[in-house]
Coordinates of C-alpha atoms in Angstrom, one line a residue:
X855 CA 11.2 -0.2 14.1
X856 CA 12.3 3.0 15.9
X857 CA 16.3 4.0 16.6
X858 CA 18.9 6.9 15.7
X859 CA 20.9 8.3 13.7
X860 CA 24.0 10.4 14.6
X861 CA 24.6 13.2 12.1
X862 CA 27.6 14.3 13.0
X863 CA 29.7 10.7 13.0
X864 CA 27.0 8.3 11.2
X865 CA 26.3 6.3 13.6
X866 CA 23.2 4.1 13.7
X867 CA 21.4 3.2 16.7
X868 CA 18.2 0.8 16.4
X869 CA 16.5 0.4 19.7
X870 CA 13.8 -1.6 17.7
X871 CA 13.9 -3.3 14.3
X872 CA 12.5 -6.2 12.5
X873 CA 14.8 -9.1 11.6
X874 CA 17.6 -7.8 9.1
X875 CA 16.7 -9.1 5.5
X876 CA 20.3 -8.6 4.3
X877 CA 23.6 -7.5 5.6
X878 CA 27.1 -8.0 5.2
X879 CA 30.5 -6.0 5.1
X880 CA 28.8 -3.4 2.7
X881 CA 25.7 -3.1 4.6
X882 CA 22.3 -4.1 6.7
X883 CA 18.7 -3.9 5.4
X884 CA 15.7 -4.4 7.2
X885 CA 12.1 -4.3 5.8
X886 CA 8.8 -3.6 7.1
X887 CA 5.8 -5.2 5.4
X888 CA 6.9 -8.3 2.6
X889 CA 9.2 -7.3 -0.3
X890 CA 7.9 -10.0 -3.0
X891 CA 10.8 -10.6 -5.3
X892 CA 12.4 -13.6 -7.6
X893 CA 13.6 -15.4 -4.8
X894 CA 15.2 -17.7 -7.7
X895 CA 17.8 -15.0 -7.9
X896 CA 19.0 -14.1 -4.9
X897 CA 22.5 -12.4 -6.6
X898 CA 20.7 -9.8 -8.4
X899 CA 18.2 -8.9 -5.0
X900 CA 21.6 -8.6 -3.5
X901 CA 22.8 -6.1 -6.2
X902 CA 19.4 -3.8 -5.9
X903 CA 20.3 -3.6 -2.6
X904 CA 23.8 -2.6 -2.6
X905 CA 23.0 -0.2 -5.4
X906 CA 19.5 1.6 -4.7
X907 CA 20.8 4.6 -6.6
X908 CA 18.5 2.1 -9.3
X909 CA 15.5 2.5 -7.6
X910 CA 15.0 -0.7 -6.0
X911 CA 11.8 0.1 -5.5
X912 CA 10.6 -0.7 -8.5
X913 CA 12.1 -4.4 -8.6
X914 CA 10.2 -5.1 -5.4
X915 CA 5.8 -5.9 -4.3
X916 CA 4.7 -3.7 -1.0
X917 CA 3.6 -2.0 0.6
X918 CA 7.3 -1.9 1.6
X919 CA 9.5 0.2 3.7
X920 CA 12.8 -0.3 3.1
X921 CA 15.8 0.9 5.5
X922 CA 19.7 0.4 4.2
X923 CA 22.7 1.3 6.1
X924 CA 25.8 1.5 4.3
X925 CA 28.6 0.9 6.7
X926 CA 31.6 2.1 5.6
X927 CA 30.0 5.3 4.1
X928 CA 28.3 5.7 7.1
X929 CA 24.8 6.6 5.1
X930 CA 21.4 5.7 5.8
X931 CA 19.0 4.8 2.5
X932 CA 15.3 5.0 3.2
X933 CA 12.9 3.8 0.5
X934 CA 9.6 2.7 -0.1
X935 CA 6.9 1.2 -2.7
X936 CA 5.7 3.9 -5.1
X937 CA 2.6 4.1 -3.2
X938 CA 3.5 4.2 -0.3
X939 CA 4.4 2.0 3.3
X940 CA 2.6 -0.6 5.1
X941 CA 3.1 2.2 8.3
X942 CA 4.3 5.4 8.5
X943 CA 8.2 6.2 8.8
X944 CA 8.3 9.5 11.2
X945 CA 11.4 11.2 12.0
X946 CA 12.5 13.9 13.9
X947 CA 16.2 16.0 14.4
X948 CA 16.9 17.3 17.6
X949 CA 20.5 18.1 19.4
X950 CA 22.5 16.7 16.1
X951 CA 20.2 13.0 16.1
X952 CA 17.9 12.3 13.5
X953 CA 15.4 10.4 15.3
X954 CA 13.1 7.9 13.5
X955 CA 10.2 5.3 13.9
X956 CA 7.3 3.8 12.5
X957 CA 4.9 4.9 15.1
X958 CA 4.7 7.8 17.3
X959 CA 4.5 6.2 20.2
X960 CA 8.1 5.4 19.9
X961 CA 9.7 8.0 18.1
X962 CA 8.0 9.7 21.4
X963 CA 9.8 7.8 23.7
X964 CA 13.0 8.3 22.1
X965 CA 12.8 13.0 21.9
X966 CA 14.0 15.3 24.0
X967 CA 11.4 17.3 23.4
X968 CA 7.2 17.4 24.2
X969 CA 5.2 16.2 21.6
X970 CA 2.7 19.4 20.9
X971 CA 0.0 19.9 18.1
X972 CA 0.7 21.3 14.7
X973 CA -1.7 23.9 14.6
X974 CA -0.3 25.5 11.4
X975 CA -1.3 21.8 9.8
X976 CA -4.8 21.6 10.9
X977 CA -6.4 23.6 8.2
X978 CA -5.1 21.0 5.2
X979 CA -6.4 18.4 7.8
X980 CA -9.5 19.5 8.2
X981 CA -9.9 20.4 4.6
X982 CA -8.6 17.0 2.8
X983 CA -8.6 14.3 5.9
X984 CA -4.6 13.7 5.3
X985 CA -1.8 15.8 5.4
X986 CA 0.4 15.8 2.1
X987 CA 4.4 16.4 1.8
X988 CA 6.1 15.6 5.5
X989 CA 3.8 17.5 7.7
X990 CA 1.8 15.5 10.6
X991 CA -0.3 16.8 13.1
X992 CA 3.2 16.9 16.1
X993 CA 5.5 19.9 15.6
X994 CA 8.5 19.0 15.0
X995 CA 7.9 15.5 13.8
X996 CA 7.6 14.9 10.2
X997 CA 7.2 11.7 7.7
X998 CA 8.6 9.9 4.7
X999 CA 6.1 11.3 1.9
X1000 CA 4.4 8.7 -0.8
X1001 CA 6.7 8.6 -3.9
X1002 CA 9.8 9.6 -2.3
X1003 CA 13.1 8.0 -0.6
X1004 CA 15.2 9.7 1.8
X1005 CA 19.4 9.6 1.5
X1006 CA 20.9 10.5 5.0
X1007 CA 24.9 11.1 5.5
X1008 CA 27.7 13.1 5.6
X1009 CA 26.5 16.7 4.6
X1010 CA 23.5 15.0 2.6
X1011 CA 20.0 15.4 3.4
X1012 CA 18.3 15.0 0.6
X1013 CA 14.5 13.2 -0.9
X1014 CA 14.8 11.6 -4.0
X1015 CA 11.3 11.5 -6.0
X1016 CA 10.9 7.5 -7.3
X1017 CA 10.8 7.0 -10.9
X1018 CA 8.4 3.7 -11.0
X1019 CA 6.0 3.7 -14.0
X1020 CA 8.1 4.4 -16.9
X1021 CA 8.0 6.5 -19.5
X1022 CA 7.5 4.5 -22.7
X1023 CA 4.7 3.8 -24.9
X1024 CA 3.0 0.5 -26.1
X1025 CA 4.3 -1.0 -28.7
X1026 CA 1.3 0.1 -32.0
X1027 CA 0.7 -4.2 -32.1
X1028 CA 0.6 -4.6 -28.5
X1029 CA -2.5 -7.3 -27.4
X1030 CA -3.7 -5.5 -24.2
X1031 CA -6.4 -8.4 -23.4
X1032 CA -3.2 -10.9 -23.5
X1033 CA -1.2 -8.5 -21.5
X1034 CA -3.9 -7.6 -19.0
X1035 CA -4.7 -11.6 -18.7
X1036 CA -0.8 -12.2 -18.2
X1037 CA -0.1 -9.6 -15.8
X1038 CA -3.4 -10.0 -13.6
X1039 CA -2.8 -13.3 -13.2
X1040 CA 0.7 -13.2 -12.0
X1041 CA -0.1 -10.6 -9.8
X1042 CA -2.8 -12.9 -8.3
X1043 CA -0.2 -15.5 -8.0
X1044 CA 2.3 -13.5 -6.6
X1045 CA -0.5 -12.2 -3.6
X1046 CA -1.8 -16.4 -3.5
X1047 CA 2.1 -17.1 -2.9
X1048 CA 2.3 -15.2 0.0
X1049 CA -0.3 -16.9 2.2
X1050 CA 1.7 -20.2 4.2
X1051 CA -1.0 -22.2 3.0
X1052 CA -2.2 -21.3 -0.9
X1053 CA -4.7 -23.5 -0.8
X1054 CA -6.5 -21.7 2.2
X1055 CA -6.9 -18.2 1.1
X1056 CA -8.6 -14.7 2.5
X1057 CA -10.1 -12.0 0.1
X1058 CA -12.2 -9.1 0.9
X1059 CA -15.3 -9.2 -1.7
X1060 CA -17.9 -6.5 -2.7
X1061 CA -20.1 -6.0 -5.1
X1062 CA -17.5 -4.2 -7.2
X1063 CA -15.1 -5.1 -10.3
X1064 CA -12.1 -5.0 -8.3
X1065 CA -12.3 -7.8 -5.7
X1066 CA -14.6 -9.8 -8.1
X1067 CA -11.1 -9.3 -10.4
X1068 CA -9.3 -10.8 -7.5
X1069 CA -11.8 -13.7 -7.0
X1070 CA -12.0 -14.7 -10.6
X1071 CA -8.1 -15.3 -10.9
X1072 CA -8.0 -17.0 -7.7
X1073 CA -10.5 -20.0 -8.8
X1074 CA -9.1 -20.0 -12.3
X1075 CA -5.8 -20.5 -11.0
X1076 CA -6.5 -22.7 -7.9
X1077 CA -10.4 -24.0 -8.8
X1078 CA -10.3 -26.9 -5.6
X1079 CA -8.4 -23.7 -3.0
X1080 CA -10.8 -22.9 -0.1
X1081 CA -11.7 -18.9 -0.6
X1082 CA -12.8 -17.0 2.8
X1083 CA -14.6 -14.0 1.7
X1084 CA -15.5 -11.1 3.9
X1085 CA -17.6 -8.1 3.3
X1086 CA -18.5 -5.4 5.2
X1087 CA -22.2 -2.9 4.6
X1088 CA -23.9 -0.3 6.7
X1089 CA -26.7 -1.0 8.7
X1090 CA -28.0 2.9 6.7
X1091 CA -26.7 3.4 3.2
X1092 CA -24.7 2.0 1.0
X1093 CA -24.4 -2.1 2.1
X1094 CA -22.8 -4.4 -0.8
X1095 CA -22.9 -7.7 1.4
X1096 CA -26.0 -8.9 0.0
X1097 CA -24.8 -8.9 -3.4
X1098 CA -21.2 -10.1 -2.3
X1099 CA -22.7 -13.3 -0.9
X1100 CA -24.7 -14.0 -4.0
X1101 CA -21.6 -14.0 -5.6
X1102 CA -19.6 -15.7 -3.2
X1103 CA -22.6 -18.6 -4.0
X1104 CA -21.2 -19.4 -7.7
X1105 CA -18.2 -20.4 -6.6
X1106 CA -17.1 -23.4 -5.5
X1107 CA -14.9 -23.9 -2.1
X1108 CA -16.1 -20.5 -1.6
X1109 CA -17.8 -19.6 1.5
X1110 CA -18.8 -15.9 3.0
X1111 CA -18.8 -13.6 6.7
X1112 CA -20.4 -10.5 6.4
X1113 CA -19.6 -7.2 8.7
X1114 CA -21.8 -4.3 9.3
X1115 CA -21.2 -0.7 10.6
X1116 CA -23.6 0.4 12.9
X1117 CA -24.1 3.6 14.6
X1118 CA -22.3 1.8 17.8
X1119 CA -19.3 1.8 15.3
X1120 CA -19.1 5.7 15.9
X1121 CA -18.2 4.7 20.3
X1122 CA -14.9 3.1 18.6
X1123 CA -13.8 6.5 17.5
X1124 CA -10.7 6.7 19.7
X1125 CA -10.0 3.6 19.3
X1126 CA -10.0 4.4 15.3
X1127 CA -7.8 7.3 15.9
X1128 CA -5.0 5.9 17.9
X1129 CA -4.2 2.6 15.6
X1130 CA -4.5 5.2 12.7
X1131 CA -2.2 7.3 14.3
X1132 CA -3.5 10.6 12.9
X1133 CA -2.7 9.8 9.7
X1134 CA -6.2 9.9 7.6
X1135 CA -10.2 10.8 8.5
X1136 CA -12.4 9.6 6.2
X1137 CA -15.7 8.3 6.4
X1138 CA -14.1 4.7 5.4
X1139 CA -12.6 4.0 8.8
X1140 CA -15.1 2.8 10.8
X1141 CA -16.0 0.5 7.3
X1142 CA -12.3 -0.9 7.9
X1143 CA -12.3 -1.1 11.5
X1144 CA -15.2 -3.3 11.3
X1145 CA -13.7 -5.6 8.6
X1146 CA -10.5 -5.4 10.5
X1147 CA -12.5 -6.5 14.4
X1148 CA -14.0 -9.1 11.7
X1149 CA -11.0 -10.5 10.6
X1150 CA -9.6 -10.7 13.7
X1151 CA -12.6 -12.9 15.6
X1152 CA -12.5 -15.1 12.1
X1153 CA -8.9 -15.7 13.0
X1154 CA -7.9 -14.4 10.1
X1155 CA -3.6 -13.3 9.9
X1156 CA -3.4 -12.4 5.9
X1157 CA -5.8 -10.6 3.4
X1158 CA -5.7 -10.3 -0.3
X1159 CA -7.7 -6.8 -0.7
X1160 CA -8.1 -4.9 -4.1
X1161 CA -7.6 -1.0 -3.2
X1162 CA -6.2 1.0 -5.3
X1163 CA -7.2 -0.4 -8.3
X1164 CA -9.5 2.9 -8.9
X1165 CA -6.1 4.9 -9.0
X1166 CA -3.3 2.3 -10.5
X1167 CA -6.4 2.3 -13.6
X1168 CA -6.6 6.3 -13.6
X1169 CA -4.7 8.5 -16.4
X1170 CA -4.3 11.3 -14.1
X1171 CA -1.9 9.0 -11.8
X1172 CA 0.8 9.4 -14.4
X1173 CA 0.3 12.7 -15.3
X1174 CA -0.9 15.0 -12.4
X1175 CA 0.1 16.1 -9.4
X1176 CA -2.4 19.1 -8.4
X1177 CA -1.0 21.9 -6.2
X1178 CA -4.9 22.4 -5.0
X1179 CA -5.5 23.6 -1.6
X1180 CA -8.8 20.5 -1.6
X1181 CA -7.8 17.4 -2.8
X1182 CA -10.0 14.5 -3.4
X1183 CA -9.9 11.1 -5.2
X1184 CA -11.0 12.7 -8.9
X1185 CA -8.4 15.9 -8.9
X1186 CA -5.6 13.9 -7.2
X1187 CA -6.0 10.0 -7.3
X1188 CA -2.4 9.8 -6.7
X1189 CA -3.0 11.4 -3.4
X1190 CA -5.5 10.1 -2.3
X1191 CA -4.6 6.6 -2.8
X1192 CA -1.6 6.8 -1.0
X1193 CA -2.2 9.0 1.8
X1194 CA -5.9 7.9 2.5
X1195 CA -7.1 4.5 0.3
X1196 CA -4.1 2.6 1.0
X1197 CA -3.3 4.0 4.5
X1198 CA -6.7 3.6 6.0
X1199 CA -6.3 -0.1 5.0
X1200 CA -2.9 -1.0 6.1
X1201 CA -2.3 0.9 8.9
X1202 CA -6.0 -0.3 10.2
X1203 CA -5.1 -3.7 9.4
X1204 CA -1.9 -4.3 10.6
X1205 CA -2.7 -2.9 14.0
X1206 CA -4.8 -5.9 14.5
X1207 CA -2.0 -8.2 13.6
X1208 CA -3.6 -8.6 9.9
X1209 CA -0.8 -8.9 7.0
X1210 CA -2.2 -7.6 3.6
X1211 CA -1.5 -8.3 -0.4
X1212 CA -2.9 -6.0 -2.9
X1213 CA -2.6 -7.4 -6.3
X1214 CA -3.5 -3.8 -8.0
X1215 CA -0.2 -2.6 -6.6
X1216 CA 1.7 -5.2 -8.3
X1217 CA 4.2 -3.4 -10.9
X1218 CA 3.5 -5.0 -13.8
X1219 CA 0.1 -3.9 -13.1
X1220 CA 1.3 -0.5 -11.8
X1221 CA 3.3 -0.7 -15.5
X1222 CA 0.2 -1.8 -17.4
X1223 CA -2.0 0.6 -16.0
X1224 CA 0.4 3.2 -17.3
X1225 CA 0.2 1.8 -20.9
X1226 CA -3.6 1.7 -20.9
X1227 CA -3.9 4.8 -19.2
X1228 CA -5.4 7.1 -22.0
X1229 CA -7.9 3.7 -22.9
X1230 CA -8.7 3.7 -19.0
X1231 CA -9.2 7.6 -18.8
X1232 CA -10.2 8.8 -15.3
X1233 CA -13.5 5.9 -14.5
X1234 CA -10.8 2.9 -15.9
X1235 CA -12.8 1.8 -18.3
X1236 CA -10.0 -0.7 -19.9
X1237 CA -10.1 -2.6 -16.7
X1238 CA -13.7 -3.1 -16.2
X1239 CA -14.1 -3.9 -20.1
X1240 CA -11.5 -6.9 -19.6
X1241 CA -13.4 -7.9 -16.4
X1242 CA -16.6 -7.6 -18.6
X1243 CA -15.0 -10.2 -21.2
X1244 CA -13.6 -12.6 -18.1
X1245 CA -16.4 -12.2 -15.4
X1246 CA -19.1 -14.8 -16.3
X1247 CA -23.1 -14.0 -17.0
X1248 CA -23.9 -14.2 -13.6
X1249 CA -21.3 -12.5 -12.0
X1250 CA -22.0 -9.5 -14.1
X1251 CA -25.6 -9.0 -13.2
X1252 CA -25.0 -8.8 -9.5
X1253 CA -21.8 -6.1 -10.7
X1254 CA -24.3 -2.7 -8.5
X1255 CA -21.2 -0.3 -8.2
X1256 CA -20.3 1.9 -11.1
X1257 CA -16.3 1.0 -10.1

């Protein structure tokens, strides 16, 4: 999706743009990425939409990016799941335009001006492996931040910080083993529904709690479904794949591919770095693009995968936000969930054609997370105990990763 914006008389110009989800006399919405809503009320999606002033986001699954325009206010709405987009949203203002896309390649088409390197951005870069706020490596060309939307109109310019998790406590006789049974499993559901054929599903698998979450309320939900699992190791270090297919082995309908990063993976570097788009360097790309190349041989066009869990399950989430020159995933696990986890997946992903789910993201489990968060502390300990008390004997024993 790329196009315009005129400042000065608030008119909208898309050169590029998905389908429109909704629009009327009021207004015109298109989404990148799938907004998972109750589709058995379609009124009150109508009414989020016309009034995001409630924070839609919230209401709706993502990764989502969200663009309204209101018509006869002449105002552009920009919003986004609370962790962040299935791509990035760049913009750019230049000669009374605000110029905007979800790649650089296009929003480079559409300037007046060269595209030349941030220098002043490099050292956070360098340091961290992402860039926070609305900084990226281009001068002059800046994004949509995680946790924000964006309101653009007459005299109005202004980011609006998303209120998603709430700020109430459990109730003192709350069952959190009933609640984490009920939400994970209509998260699952939710992630199953997506797929055009439920009965034929795709799930990343490791020898981790996380996926193994995702696998376990996949077959107790749909026992006769056909699960592809894929896993990707390193040919040195850490490789889970072994394990993963051990696993893979107790389940019926179940069957397994396996990935491997070699030191060949490193002669796919600029390959890496243009379908990321600048946006992250971390160590995990080249274990993503080799799941994604695998994915994409298996024929493979959707994914359930289980990032974030690490984060959603982390009480400093909900109650940090570290002004620290070095960032990493145990001082900021906000951060780096949304601006390297979840965007080394998705953006890798969807630039080979590859639509992704990710259960953890859910809201109710965003929501319980937030409950549970002091029982979870900073290594999510309520989540693997309830996996511990679901997984079966043998699942357990091939469990190698401390997460």
């Amino acid at each position: 999706m790329r196009g315009s914006f005129d400042l000065r008389t608030g008119h909208l110009h898309l050169e590029e743009q998905p389908e429109a989800l909704l629009e009327n006399d009021a207004l015109i919405a298109f989404c990148v990425g799938d907004i998972l809503y109750d589709k058995t009320d379609p009124a009150q999606f109508r009414e989020l939409l016309q009034h995001p002033d409630k924070d839609c986001s919230f209401y709706f699954e993502g990764p989502f990016l969200l663009l309204l325009y209101f018509k006869q206010e002449k105002r552009l709405f920009i919003t986004q799941h609370p962790f962040g987009t299935p791509c990035n949203f760049f913009f750019a203002q230049s000669e009374g335009l605000f110029y905007f896309g979800t790649a650089l390649s296009g929003i480079r088409d559409m300037l007046p001006i060269p595209f030349l390197l941030n220098t002043s951005a490099l050292p956070q870069f360098i340091r961290n492996g992402f860039l926070t706020g609305t900084d990226t490596l281009i001068s002059g060309v800046e994004k949509l931040p995680p946790e924000y939307s964006l309101t653009i109109g007459e005299n109005e310019f202004r980011f609006t910080r998303l209120r998603w998790y709430g700020d109430s406590e459990p109730e003192a006789d709350l069952n959190l083993e009933g609640l984490y049974d009920q939400v994970m499993e209509k998260a699952i559901r939710t992630s199953m529904d997506a797929f055009h054929a439920p009965e034929e599903l795709t799930v990343t698998l490791s020898s981790g709690y996380d996926s193994n979450c995702i696998l376990h309320y996949i077959k107790k939900l749909e026992p006769d479904a056909v699960v592809h699992t894929y896993s990707v190791g390193g040919e040195k270090g850490v490789d889970e794949t072994i394990a993963a297919e051990q696993i893979a082995a107790l389940y019926p309908h179940t069957c397994f591919e396996r990935g491997l990063v070699t030191p060949g993976t490193r002669d796919a570097l600029d390959e890496i770095v243009a379908r990321l788009e600048g946006s992250v360097f971390e160590r995990g790309i080249f274990l993503q693009y080799e799941l994604a190349s695998l994915l994409k041989r298996s024929g493979c066009s959707r994914i359930i995968c289980g990032e974030c869990a690490d984060q959603v399950f982390n009480r400093k989430t909900y109650t940090e936000r570290p002004d620290l020159q070095y960032l990493n995933s145990a001082n900021a696990p906000y951060a780096f969930a949304s601006n390297v986890i979840l965007k080394k997946n998705v953006l890798m992903l969807h630039s080979f054609g590859i639509e992704v789910q990710y259960p953890f993201l859910n809201r109710d489990v965003i929501r319980m997370g937030y409950l549970t968060r002091e029982q979870n502390g900073t290594t999510k300990e309520f989540h693997k105990q309830q996996c511990g008390r679901i997984f079966r004997p043998e699942v357990m024993a091939f469990l190698q990763k401390i997460g």
